[in-house]
Tab-separated table of C-alpha atoms in Angstrom:
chain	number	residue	atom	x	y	z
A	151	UNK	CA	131.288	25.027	85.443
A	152	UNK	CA	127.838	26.661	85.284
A	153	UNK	CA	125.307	27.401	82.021
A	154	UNK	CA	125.572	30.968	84.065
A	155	UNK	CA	128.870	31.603	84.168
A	156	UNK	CA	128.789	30.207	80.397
A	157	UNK	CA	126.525	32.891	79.433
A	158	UNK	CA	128.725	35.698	80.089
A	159	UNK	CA	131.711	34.436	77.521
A	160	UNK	CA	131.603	36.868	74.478
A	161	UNK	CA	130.251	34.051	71.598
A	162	UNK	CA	130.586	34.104	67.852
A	163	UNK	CA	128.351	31.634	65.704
A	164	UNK	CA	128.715	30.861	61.985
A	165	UNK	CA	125.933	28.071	61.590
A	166	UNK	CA	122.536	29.844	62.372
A	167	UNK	CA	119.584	29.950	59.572
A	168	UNK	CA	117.530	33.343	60.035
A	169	UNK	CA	114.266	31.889	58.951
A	170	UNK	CA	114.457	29.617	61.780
A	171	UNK	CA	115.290	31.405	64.595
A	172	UNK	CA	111.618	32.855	64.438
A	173	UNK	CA	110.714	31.852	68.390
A	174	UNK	CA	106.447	31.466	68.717
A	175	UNK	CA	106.144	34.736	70.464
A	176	UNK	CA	107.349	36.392	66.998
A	177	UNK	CA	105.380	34.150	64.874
A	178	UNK	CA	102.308	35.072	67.017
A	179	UNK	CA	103.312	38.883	65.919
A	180	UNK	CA	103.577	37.972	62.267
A	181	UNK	CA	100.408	36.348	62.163
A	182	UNK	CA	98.542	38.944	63.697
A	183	UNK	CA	99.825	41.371	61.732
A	184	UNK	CA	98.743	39.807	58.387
A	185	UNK	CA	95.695	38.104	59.384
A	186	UNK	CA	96.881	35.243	59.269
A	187	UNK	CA	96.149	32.177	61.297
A	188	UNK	CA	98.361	29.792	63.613
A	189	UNK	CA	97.923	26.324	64.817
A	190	UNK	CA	96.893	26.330	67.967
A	191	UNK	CA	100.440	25.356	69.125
A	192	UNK	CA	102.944	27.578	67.509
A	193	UNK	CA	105.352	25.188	69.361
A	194	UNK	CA	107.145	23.252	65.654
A	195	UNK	CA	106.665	19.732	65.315
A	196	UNK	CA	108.706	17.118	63.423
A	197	UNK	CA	110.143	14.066	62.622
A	198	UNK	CA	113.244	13.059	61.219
A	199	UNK	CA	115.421	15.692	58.636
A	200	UNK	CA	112.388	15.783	55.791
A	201	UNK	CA	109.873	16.506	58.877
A	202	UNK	CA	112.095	19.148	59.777
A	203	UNK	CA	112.252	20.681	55.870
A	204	UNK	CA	108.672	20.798	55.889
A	205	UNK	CA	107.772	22.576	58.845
A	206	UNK	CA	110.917	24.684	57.960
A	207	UNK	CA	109.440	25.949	54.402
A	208	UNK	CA	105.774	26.044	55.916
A	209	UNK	CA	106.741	28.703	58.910
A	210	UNK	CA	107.976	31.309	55.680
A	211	UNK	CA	104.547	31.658	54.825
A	212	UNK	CA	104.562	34.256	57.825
A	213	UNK	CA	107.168	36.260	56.111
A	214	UNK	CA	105.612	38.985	53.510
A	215	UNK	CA	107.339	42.264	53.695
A	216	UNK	CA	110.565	44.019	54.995
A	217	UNK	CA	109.299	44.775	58.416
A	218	UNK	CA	109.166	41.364	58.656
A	219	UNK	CA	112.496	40.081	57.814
A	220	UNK	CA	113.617	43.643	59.755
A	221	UNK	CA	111.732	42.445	62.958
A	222	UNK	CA	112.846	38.883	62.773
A	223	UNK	CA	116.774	39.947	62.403
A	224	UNK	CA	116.079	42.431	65.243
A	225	UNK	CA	114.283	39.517	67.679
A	226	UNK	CA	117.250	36.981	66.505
A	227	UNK	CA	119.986	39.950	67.219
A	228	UNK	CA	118.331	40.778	71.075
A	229	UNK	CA	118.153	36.847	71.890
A	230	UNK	CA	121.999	37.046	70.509
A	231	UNK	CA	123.173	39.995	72.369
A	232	UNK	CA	121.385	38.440	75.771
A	233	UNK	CA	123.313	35.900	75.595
A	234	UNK	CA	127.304	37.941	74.608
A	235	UNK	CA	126.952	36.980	70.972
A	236	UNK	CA	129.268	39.516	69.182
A	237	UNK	CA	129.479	38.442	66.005
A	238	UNK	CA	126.877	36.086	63.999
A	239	UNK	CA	126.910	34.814	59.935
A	240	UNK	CA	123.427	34.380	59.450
A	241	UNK	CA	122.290	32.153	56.788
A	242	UNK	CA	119.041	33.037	54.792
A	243	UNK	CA	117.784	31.532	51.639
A	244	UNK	CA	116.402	33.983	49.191
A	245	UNK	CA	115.098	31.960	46.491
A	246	UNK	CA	112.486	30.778	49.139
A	247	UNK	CA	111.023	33.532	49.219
A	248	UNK	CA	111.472	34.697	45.441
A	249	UNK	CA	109.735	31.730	44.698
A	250	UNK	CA	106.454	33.017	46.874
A	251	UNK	CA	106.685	35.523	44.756
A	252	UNK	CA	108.435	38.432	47.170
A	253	UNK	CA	109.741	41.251	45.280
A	254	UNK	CA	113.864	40.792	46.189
A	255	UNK	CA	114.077	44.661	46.902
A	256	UNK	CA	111.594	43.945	49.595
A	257	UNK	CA	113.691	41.388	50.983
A	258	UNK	CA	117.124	43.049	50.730
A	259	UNK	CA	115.517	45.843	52.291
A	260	UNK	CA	114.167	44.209	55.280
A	261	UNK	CA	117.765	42.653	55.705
A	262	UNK	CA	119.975	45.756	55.727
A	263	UNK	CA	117.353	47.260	58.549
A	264	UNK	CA	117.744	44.012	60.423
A	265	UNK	CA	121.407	44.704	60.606
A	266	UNK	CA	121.048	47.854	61.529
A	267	UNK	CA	118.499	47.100	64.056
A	268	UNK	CA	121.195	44.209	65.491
A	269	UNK	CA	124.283	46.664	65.100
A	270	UNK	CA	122.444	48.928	67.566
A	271	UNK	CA	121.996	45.879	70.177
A	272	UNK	CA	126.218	45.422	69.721
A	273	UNK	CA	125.628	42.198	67.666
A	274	UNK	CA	127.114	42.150	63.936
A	275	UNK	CA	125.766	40.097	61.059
A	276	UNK	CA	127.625	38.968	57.757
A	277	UNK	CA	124.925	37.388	55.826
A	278	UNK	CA	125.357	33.633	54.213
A	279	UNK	CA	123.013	33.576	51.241
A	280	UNK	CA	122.508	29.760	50.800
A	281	UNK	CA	120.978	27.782	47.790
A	282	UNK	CA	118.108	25.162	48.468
A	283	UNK	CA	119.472	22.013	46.799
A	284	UNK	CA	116.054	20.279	46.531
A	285	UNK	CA	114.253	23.593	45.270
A	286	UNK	CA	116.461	25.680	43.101
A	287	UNK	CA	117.629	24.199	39.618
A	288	UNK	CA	121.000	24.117	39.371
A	289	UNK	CA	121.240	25.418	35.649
A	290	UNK	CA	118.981	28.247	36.975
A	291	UNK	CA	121.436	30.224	39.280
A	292	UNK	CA	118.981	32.362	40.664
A	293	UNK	CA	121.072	32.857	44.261
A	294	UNK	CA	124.586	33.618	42.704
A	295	UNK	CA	122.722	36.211	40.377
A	296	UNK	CA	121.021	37.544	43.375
A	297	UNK	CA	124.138	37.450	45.007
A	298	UNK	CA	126.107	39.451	42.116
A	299	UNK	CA	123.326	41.355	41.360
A	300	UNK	CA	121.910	45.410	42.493
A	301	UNK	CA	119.440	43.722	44.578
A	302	UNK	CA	121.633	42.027	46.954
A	303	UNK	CA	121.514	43.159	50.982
A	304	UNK	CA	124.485	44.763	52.493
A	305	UNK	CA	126.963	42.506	54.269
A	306	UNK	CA	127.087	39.281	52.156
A	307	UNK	CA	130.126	36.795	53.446
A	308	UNK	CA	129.342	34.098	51.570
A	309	UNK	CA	126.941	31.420	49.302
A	310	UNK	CA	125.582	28.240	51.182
A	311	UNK	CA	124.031	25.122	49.904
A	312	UNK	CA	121.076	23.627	52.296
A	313	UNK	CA	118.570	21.167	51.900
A	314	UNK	CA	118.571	17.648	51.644
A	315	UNK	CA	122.001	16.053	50.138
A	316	UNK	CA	120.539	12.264	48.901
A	317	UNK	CA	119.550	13.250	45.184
A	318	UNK	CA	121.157	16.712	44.784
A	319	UNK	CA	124.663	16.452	44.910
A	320	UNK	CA	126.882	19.435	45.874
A	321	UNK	CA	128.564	19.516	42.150
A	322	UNK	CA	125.435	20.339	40.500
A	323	UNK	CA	126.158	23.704	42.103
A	324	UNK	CA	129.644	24.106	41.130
A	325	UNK	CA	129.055	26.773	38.442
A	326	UNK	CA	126.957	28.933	40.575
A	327	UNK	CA	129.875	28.790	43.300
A	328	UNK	CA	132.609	29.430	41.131
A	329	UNK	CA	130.852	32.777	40.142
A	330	UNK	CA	130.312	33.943	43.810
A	331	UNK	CA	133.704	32.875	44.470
A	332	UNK	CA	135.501	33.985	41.720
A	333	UNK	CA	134.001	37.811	43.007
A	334	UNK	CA	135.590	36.806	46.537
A	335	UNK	CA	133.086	35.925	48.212
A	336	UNK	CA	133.346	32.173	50.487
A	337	UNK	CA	132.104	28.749	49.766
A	338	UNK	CA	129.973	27.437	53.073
A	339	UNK	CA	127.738	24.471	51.969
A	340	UNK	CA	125.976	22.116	54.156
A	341	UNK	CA	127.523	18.775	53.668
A	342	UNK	CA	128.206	15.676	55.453
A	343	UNK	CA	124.925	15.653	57.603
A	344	UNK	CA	122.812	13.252	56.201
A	345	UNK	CA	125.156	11.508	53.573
A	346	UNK	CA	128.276	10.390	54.092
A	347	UNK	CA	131.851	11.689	53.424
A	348	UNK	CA	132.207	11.512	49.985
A	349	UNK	CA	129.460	14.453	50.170
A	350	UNK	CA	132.008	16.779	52.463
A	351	UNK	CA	134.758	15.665	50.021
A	352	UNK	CA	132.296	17.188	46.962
A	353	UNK	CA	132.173	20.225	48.793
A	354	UNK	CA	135.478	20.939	49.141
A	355	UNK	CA	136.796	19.381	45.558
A	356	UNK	CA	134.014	20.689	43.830
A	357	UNK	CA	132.605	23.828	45.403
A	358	UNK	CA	136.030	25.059	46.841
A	359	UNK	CA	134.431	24.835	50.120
A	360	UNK	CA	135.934	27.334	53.039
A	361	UNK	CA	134.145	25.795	55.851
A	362	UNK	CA	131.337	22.949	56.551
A	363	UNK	CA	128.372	23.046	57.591
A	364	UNK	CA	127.874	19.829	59.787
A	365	UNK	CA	130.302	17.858	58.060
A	366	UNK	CA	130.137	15.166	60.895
A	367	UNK	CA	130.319	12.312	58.462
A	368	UNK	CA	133.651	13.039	57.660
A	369	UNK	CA	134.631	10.608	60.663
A	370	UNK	CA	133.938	7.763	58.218
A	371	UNK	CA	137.167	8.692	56.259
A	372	UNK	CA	140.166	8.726	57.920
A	373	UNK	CA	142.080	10.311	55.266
A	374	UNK	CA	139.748	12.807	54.804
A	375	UNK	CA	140.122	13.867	58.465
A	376	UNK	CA	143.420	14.249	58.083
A	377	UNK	CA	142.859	16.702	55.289
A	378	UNK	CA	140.686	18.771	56.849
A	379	UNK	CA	143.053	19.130	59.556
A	380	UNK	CA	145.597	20.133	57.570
A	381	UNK	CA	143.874	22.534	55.323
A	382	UNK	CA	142.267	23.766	58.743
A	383	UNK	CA	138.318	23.493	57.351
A	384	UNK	CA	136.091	23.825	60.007
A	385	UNK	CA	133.417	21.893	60.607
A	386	UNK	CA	130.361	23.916	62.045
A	387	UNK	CA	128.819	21.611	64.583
A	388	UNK	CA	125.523	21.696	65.930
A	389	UNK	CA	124.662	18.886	68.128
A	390	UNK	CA	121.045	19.510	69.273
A	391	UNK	CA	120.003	19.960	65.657
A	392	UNK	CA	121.809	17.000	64.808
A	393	UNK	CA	119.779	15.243	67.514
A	394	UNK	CA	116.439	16.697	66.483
A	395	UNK	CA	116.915	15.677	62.829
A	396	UNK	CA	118.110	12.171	63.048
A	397	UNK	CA	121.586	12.151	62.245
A	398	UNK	CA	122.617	11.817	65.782
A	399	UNK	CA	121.063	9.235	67.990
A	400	UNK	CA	121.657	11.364	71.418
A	401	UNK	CA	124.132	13.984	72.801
A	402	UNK	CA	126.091	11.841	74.385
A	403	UNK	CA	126.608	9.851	70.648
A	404	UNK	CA	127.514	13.049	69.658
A	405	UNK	CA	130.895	12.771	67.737
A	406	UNK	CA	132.253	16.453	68.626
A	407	UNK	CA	134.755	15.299	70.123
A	408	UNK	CA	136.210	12.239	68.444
A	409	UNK	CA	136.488	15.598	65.637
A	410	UNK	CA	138.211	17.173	67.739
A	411	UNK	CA	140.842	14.449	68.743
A	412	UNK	CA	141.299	13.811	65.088
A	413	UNK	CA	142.645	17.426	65.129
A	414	UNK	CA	139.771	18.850	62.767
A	415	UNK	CA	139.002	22.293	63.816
A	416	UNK	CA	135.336	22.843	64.813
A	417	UNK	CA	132.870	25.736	65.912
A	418	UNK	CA	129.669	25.208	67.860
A	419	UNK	CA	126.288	26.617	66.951
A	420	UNK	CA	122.571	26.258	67.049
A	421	UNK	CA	121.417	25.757	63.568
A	422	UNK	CA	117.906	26.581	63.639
A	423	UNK	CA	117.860	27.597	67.423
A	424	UNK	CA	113.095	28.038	67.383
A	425	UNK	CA	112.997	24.717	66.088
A	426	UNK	CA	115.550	22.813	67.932
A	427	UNK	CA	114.733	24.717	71.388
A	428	UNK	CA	118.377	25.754	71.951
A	429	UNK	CA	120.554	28.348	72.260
A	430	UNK	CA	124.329	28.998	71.380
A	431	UNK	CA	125.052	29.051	75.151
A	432	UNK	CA	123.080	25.987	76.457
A	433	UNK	CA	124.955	24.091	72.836
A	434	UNK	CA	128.406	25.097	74.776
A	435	UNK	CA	127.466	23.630	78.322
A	436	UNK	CA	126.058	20.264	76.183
A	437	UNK	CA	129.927	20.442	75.097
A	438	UNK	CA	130.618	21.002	78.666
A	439	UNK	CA	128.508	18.618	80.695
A	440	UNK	CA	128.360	15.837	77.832
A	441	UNK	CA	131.282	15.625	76.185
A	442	UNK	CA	133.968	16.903	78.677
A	443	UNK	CA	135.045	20.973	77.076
A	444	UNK	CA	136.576	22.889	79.894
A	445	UNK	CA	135.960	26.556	79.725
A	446	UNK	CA	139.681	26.965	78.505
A	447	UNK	CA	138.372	24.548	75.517
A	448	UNK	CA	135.417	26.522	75.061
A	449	UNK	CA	137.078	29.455	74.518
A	450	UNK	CA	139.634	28.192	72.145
A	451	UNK	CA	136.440	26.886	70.141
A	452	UNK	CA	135.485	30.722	70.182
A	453	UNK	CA	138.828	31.472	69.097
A	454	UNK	CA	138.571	29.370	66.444
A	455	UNK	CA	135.071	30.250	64.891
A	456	UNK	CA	136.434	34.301	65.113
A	457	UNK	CA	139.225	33.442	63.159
A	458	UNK	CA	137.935	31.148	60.517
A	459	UNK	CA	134.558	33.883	60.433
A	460	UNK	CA	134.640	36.744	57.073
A	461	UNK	CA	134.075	39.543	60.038
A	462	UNK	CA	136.461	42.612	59.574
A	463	UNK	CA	139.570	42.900	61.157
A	464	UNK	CA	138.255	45.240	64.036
A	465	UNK	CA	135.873	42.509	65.018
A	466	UNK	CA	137.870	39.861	64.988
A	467	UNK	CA	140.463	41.941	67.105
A	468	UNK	CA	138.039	43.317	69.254
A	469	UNK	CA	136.640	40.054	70.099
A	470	UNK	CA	139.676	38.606	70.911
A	471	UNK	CA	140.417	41.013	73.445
A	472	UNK	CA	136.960	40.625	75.084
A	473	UNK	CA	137.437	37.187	74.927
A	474	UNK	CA	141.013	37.387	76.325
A	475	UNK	CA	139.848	39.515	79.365
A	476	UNK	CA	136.807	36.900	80.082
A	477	UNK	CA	139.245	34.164	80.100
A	478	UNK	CA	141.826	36.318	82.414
A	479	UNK	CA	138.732	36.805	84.816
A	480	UNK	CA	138.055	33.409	85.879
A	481	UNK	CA	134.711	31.691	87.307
């Protein structure tokens, strides 16, 4: 089995934040365009998950208009469609840039061009609006008003919750997910990544959550396992983020597929593919070469992430026939 032949398998990922899939090259354009200044490296450096959050928040200072977040979706959607992504929900955090003082017409306008930019390269986007857990006050609600609101972009899936989990516990949020919810839109909050299970069991018991993002702590709780397999939850794994942050000593500790054998569904992803240095197909040969996925495996994991993914029903049937035909083909 070869990265190569990898590459060609139509791909759908559910676990990838816009605002950091900005690759240097980009963030070179950005800066020239504004005036602005880089480090000599534009290469991120971190340590550790709070490392992470603060180069994270420091690389949106390059973002100031719509052409911006147009050109970034555009430069995410071509690295996507290079590599036979079809269909990608894209997680961006608007009360980042609210807070910066962006006008959120701006934004949203940026974001519907981006789509239309990635449409045009054969890649669709649903969009995850998440909530920073460490940075917007929970009585505040500024993301599920955005959400609800005029203002928001076209193609919303779904509200998120990101950021650190130690000190802001999913239920703070519960009102502002109830409202998003309650208007049919998903629950997909980060959980389970750097606090233990009783954090994915928050998200599910008191956010209603559809899917999880990370969720790898959940092995600590048996029962909880089985409940996710039963209510078929996914868990939206990203292993060299996991890695990069801490959470994860190396691949090979990885606990994909322990998940896996405990019958919990999972997807594969890149989480914030410029910082971690990856890419949706080299996180599917890691699956491959260090924890044992055959390409019938792989595709089932495709399978899966269509089918638990808020695309239409033409995507999701079109992609299953591509992906059908692929697996047909052979090596």
């Amino acid at each position: 089995m070869t990265e190569d032949h990898i590459a060609t398998m139509p791909k759908v990922e559910q676990h990838l934040h816009l605002e950091g899939s900005i690759r240097p090259g980009t963030a070179q354009r950005l800066a020239e365009r504004h005036g602005a200044s880089l480090p000599e490296s534009t290469e991120p450096e971190f340590t550790g998950f709070d490392g992470f959050l603060r180069a994270f928040l420091a690389g949106l200072e390059l973002l100031r208009d719509s052409e911006d977040f147009a050109e970034i979706t555009e430069d995410l959607a071509a690295e996507l469609a290079e590599q036979n992504v079809r269909y990608a929900e894209v997680t961006s955090t608007p009360f980042n840039h609210h807070r910066r003082g962006m006008a959120m017409a701006e934004y949203r306008e940026g974001l519907n061009e981006g789509r239309k930019r990635a449409a045009q390269l054969g890649v669709g986007i649903g969009w995850i609006l998440d909530i920073p857990r460490e940075l917007e006050p929970p009585a505040d609600g500024f993301t599920a008003d955005y959400i609800l609101g005029p203002l928001a972009p076209v193609g919303v899936v779904g509200i998120g919750l990101g950021g650190p989990e130690p000190g802001w516990p999913a239920a703070a949020f519960q009102r502002s997910f109830a409202r998003v919810t309650s208007a049919g839109l998903a629950a997909l909050p980060h959980a389970g990544e750097t606090e233990g299970a009783a954090s994915v069991r928050s998200a599910i018991r008191d956010l209603g959550a559809q899917r999880i993002g990370h969720g790898i702590r959940a092995l600590e709780d048996r029962a909880l396992l089985a409940y996710l397999s039963d209510h078929r939850i996914p868990l939206e794994i990203s292993m060299t983020s996991n890695v990069c942050t801490g959470v994860v000593a190396t691949l090979a500790d990885h606990p994909i597929r322990a998940l896996v054998e405990a019958g919990v569904a999972v997807t594969i992803n890149t989480d914030d593919p410029a910082y971690f240095y990856t890419t949706l197909t080299k996180e599917l040969t890691i699956a491959a070469s260090h924890h044992g996925f055959t390409l019938d495996e792989l595709a089932d994991l495709q399978n899966t992430a269509i089918d638990s993914s808020f695309a239409d029903s033409e995507t999701v049937g079109a992609f299953r026939r591509e992906l059908a035909a692929w697996r047909a083909a052979g090596p």
